[in-house]
Structures are given as structure tokens and as C-alpha cells.
CSV table of C-alpha atoms in Angstrom, one decimal:
chain,number,residue,atom,x,y,z
F,1,ASN,CA,123.3,136.4,108.2
F,2,ALA,CA,120.5,134.6,109.8
F,3,GLY,CA,118.3,132.7,107.5
F,4,VAL,CA,117.7,129.3,105.8
F,5,THR,CA,120.8,127.5,104.3
F,6,GLN,CA,120.5,124.7,101.7
F,7,THR,CA,123.0,122.3,100.2
F,8,PRO,CA,123.9,121.5,97.7
F,9,LYS,CA,123.0,124.3,95.3
F,10,PHE,CA,123.0,121.9,92.1
F,11,GLN,CA,122.9,118.3,91.8
F,12,VAL,CA,122.7,115.8,88.9
F,13,LEU,CA,121.7,112.3,89.5
F,14,LYS,CA,121.2,109.2,87.5
F,15,THR,CA,117.8,107.4,87.6
F,16,GLY,CA,117.8,105.2,90.6
F,17,GLN,CA,120.4,106.9,92.6
F,18,SER,CA,119.6,108.2,96.1
F,19,MET,CA,120.6,111.6,97.8
F,20,THR,CA,119.6,113.8,100.6
F,21,LEU,CA,119.1,117.6,100.4
F,22,GLN,CA,120.0,119.5,103.6
F,23,CYS,CA,118.4,122.4,105.1
F,24,ALA,CA,119.3,124.3,108.4
F,25,GLN,CA,117.9,127.5,109.9
F,26,ASP,CA,119.2,129.6,112.6
F,27,MET,CA,116.3,131.6,113.6
F,28,ASN,CA,114.8,129.2,116.1
F,29,HIS,CA,111.7,128.5,114.1
F,30,ASN,CA,109.6,125.5,115.1
F,31,SER,CA,108.0,124.9,111.5
F,32,MET,CA,110.0,123.9,108.5
F,33,TYR,CA,109.1,122.9,105.0
F,34,TRP,CA,110.1,121.4,101.7
F,35,TYR,CA,108.7,122.6,98.4
F,36,ARG,CA,109.3,121.8,94.8
F,37,GLN,CA,108.9,124.3,92.0
F,38,ASP,CA,108.1,123.3,88.5
F,39,PRO,CA,107.7,125.6,85.5
F,40,GLY,CA,104.3,127.1,85.2
F,41,MET,CA,103.2,125.4,88.5
F,42,GLY,CA,104.2,127.4,91.3
F,43,LEU,CA,105.5,125.9,94.6
F,44,ARG,CA,104.1,122.6,95.8
F,45,LEU,CA,104.6,121.4,99.3
F,46,ILE,CA,106.3,118.1,99.7
F,47,TYR,CA,106.5,117.5,103.5
F,48,TYR,CA,106.4,119.8,106.4
F,49,SER,CA,107.5,119.6,110.1
F,50,ALA,CA,105.5,121.6,112.8
F,51,SER,CA,107.9,120.9,115.4
F,52,GLU,CA,111.0,118.8,116.2
F,53,GLY,CA,110.2,115.2,116.1
F,54,THR,CA,107.0,115.5,113.9
F,55,THR,CA,106.6,115.4,110.0
F,56,ASP,CA,103.5,115.6,107.9
F,57,LYS,CA,102.8,114.9,104.3
F,58,GLY,CA,102.0,117.8,101.9
F,59,GLU,CA,100.6,117.8,98.4
F,60,VAL,CA,103.3,115.6,96.5
F,61,PRO,CA,105.0,113.4,99.1
F,62,ASN,CA,105.4,110.1,96.8
F,63,GLY,CA,109.1,109.3,96.2
F,64,TYR,CA,110.4,111.4,99.2
F,65,ASN,CA,111.2,111.1,102.9
F,66,VAL,CA,112.0,113.6,105.4
F,67,SER,CA,113.9,113.7,108.7
F,68,ARG,CA,113.6,116.5,111.3
F,69,LEU,CA,117.0,115.8,113.0
F,70,ASN,CA,116.7,118.7,115.6
F,71,LYS,CA,115.1,121.9,115.6
F,72,ARG,CA,117.6,123.5,113.2
F,73,GLU,CA,117.7,120.8,110.6
F,74,PHE,CA,115.2,119.4,108.2
F,75,SER,CA,116.4,116.9,105.3
F,76,LEU,CA,114.7,115.6,102.3
F,77,ARG,CA,115.6,112.2,100.9
F,78,LEU,CA,115.1,110.8,97.5
F,79,GLU,CA,115.6,107.0,97.8
F,80,SER,CA,115.4,106.0,94.0
F,81,ALA,CA,115.5,109.3,91.9
F,82,ALA,CA,113.3,109.4,88.8
F,83,PRO,CA,113.4,111.9,86.0
F,84,SER,CA,109.9,113.4,87.3
F,85,GLN,CA,111.8,114.5,90.4
F,86,THR,CA,113.9,117.0,88.2
F,87,SER,CA,113.0,120.2,89.9
F,88,VAL,CA,114.1,123.1,92.1
F,89,TYR,CA,113.7,122.3,95.8
F,90,PHE,CA,113.2,125.0,98.3
F,91,CYS,CA,113.3,124.7,102.1
F,92,ALA,CA,111.5,127.2,104.2
F,93,SER,CA,111.0,127.9,107.8
F,94,ARG,CA,108.3,129.9,109.7
F,95,SER,CA,108.1,131.7,113.0
F,96,ASP,CA,105.4,130.9,115.5
F,97,LYS,CA,104.6,134.5,115.5
F,98,GLU,CA,102.4,134.9,112.4
F,99,VAL,CA,103.7,138.4,111.8
F,100,PHE,CA,107.0,137.3,110.5
F,101,GLY,CA,105.7,134.8,107.8
F,102,TYR,CA,108.1,132.4,105.9
F,103,THR,CA,111.6,132.5,105.2
F,104,PHE,CA,113.0,130.6,102.2
F,105,GLY,CA,116.4,129.2,101.3
F,106,SER,CA,118.0,129.8,98.0
F,107,GLY,CA,117.2,126.4,96.6
F,108,THR,CA,118.7,123.4,95.1
F,109,ARG,CA,118.4,122.8,91.3
F,110,LEU,CA,118.3,119.0,90.9
F,111,THR,CA,118.3,117.2,87.5
F,112,VAL,CA,117.7,113.6,87.2
F,113,VAL,CA,118.9,111.9,83.9
G,1,LYS,CA,91.5,122.1,99.1
G,2,GLN,CA,93.1,125.5,98.8
G,3,GLU,CA,93.6,127.0,95.3
G,4,VAL,CA,95.6,130.0,94.5
G,5,THR,CA,95.2,131.7,91.0
G,6,GLN,CA,97.4,134.6,89.7
G,7,ILE,CA,96.4,136.8,86.8
G,8,PRO,CA,98.0,137.7,84.5
G,9,ALA,CA,100.8,135.2,84.1
G,10,ALA,CA,102.9,137.7,82.5
G,11,LEU,CA,102.9,141.4,82.3
G,12,SER,CA,105.2,144.0,80.4
G,13,VAL,CA,105.0,147.7,81.1
G,14,PRO,CA,107.0,150.8,80.3
G,15,GLU,CA,109.1,152.3,83.3
G,16,GLY,CA,107.2,154.6,85.4
G,17,GLU,CA,103.8,153.0,85.0
G,18,ASN,CA,101.6,152.1,88.0
G,19,LEU,CA,100.5,148.4,87.8
G,20,VAL,CA,98.3,145.8,89.7
G,21,LEU,CA,98.9,142.1,90.2
G,22,ASN,CA,96.0,140.0,91.1
G,23,CYS,CA,95.7,136.9,93.3
G,24,SER,CA,92.4,134.8,94.0
G,25,PHE,CA,92.1,132.0,96.3
G,26,THR,CA,89.3,129.5,96.9
G,27,ASP,CA,89.2,129.0,100.9
G,28,SER,CA,88.8,132.2,102.8
G,29,ALA,CA,89.7,130.7,106.1
G,30,ILE,CA,93.4,131.8,105.9
G,31,TYR,CA,96.0,132.9,108.8
G,32,ASN,CA,97.6,135.3,106.3
G,33,LEU,CA,98.8,136.0,102.8
G,34,GLN,CA,102.1,136.7,101.6
G,35,TRP,CA,103.6,138.2,98.6
G,36,PHE,CA,107.1,137.2,97.3
G,37,ARG,CA,109.5,138.3,94.6
G,38,GLN,CA,111.7,135.7,92.9
G,39,ASP,CA,114.4,136.7,90.6
G,40,PRO,CA,115.6,134.0,87.8
G,41,GLY,CA,117.5,131.2,89.2
G,42,LYS,CA,117.1,132.7,92.8
G,43,GLY,CA,115.1,131.9,96.0
G,44,LEU,CA,112.0,133.8,97.2
G,45,THR,CA,112.3,137.1,98.9
G,46,SER,CA,109.5,138.1,101.1
G,47,LEU,CA,107.8,141.4,100.1
G,48,LEU,CA,104.6,141.8,102.3
G,49,LEU,CA,102.6,139.8,104.7
G,50,ILE,CA,99.0,140.6,105.4
G,51,GLN,CA,97.6,138.9,108.5
G,52,SER,CA,94.0,137.6,108.2
G,53,SER,CA,92.7,140.6,110.4
G,54,GLN,CA,94.2,143.4,108.3
G,55,ARG,CA,93.2,144.8,104.8
G,56,GLU,CA,96.5,146.1,103.6
G,57,GLN,CA,100.1,146.6,104.0
G,58,THR,CA,102.6,148.9,102.5
G,59,SER,CA,106.2,148.9,102.1
G,60,GLY,CA,107.7,151.7,100.0
G,61,ARG,CA,106.3,151.6,96.4
G,62,LEU,CA,104.4,148.4,97.3
G,63,ASN,CA,100.9,148.1,98.6
G,64,ALA,CA,99.1,144.7,99.1
G,65,SER,CA,95.4,144.5,99.9
G,66,LEU,CA,93.4,141.5,101.2
G,67,ASP,CA,89.7,140.8,100.9
G,68,LYS,CA,89.1,137.5,102.6
G,69,SER,CA,85.5,137.4,101.9
G,70,SER,CA,85.8,137.6,98.1
G,71,GLY,CA,89.0,135.5,98.1
G,72,ARG,CA,91.3,138.2,96.6
G,73,SER,CA,94.5,140.1,97.1
G,74,THR,CA,96.2,142.7,94.8
G,75,LEU,CA,99.7,143.9,94.9
G,76,TYR,CA,100.0,147.4,93.7
G,77,ILE,CA,103.4,148.6,92.5
G,78,ALA,CA,103.7,152.5,92.0
G,79,ALA,CA,106.1,154.0,89.5
G,80,SER,CA,107.6,150.8,88.2
G,81,GLN,CA,111.4,150.4,87.6
G,82,PRO,CA,113.5,148.1,85.6
G,83,GLY,CA,114.7,146.6,88.9
G,84,ASP,CA,111.1,145.5,89.6
G,85,SER,CA,111.4,143.0,86.8
G,86,ALA,CA,110.9,139.6,88.3
G,87,THR,CA,108.2,136.9,89.1
G,88,TYR,CA,105.9,137.8,91.8
G,89,LEU,CA,104.2,135.1,93.8
G,90,CYS,CA,101.3,135.1,96.3
G,91,ALA,CA,100.9,132.5,98.9
G,92,VAL,CA,98.2,131.8,101.3
G,93,ASP,CA,98.6,130.2,104.7
G,94,ASN,CA,96.0,127.9,106.3
G,95,ASN,CA,98.2,125.4,108.2
G,96,ASP,CA,100.4,125.1,105.2
G,97,MET,CA,101.4,127.6,102.6
G,98,ARG,CA,99.8,127.3,99.1
G,99,PHE,CA,101.3,129.2,96.1
G,100,GLY,CA,100.1,130.6,92.9
G,101,ALA,CA,102.0,130.0,89.7
G,102,GLY,CA,103.3,133.7,89.8
G,103,THR,CA,103.1,136.7,87.5
G,104,ARG,CA,106.3,137.4,85.5
G,105,LEU,CA,106.8,141.1,85.3
G,106,THR,CA,108.9,143.1,82.8
G,107,VAL,CA,109.4,146.7,83.3
G,108,LYS,CA,110.8,148.2,80.1
G,109,PRO,CA,113.4,151.2,80.4
């Protein structure tokens, strides 16, 4: 099925470890996004990419880096994980045609101990 | 900065009741507004998208309205069912998507 695929689904890290969250979409969307979701706070935008080769900061970019590897893939990297980064991370993509809105992946549940 | 608020934070209703979920936003210069459903431990499923030029959208038992001038949207669910139990999120898009914290709905059999 067409959509947004995130890996891994679950991850436990020790403080200071690094890791990369992967996201790929097969809908030929130009725009891709990374969000984090914390209890009672809704989703907050970390970084987004309006097109291949471009990335921009969102609301909460500190402690994260991103790479738009190609049109399909947009990865999120934690260089030195902290307990405050324990969260559920969602990747999304958006069609240029407004009518289709956003499509989300199923999320990565990250725990930093 | 766009801020999105959803009221109530939680709602419990008996099966069969009609209900309204509310969403308000501070910046009316939006491209569109989207309502999502999220089941526990799952991702987001898009329910309805209202473009900035539209007033409402309907899908089955769901009807979403948009009043940009007052910064409000409502999601109306008719004849609620236990399977409607989930968290409902609204999000407004003006270059990037900003989300409300959601309304957790429980429909009791």
C-alpha cells in the first residue's frame, strides 16, 4: 500500500547514544516533515523539507539533525540522545496539491534512559 | 505564531449521541485545516480536510466546518458508536502544520 514508512517502530537508547530514524514515502510528495508527540502537548514540528535538497527548522529543532537523502527519504538523527527526547516521533509527507493534505507514518516510540 | 486549542480535552458520551468537538486557532491566514483520528499507540489517520476557501466537508457521519474569520472549526459526529472512541486532533496549515493537543473521545455502549 502507498504511504509513509517509518523504521524502527520502537527503540531504547542510553543517554549520549546516537541513532537515526528513517522515513520513506512512495507517493511522490515534495514536502516531508518530522514531528514529536508528547502527552498533553499534541504534535510539534521538529524539521521539515519542502523539496529535495532543502531542510528547515520547525518549533523544536534543538538536539536533532535531518537529511533529505532524495525525494523519497527524510531521516532524523539524534547525535547525543537525552531523556528529554523520549517521545513518539512521526514522519509525514504532503502533496503539492492542497486537496490531499498530510499523510503520516505509524510512528517510532523512542525511550532514552 | 499559530496556536491551536481544542476543547474539551476529554469527552465521554453514551452510544448514539450526536457530539461536537471544537478547535480554535489564532492566525486566520491558513491554507487548510485537517481533522485526524488517532487510536492508542497508533499513527494519525486523516478524516477530513477543509481548504481555506471552503466552509465545510462531510464524510459519512462526520461533518467538519471552518470559520476562518473567527478562527474556529468544529467536527460533528452523528450517531456516535463505540468504534468512534479515539483521540481527535485538528491541525491548521500555514506553511507548516500546527496541531492542537486533541480531544480524547470515549463512546460508551
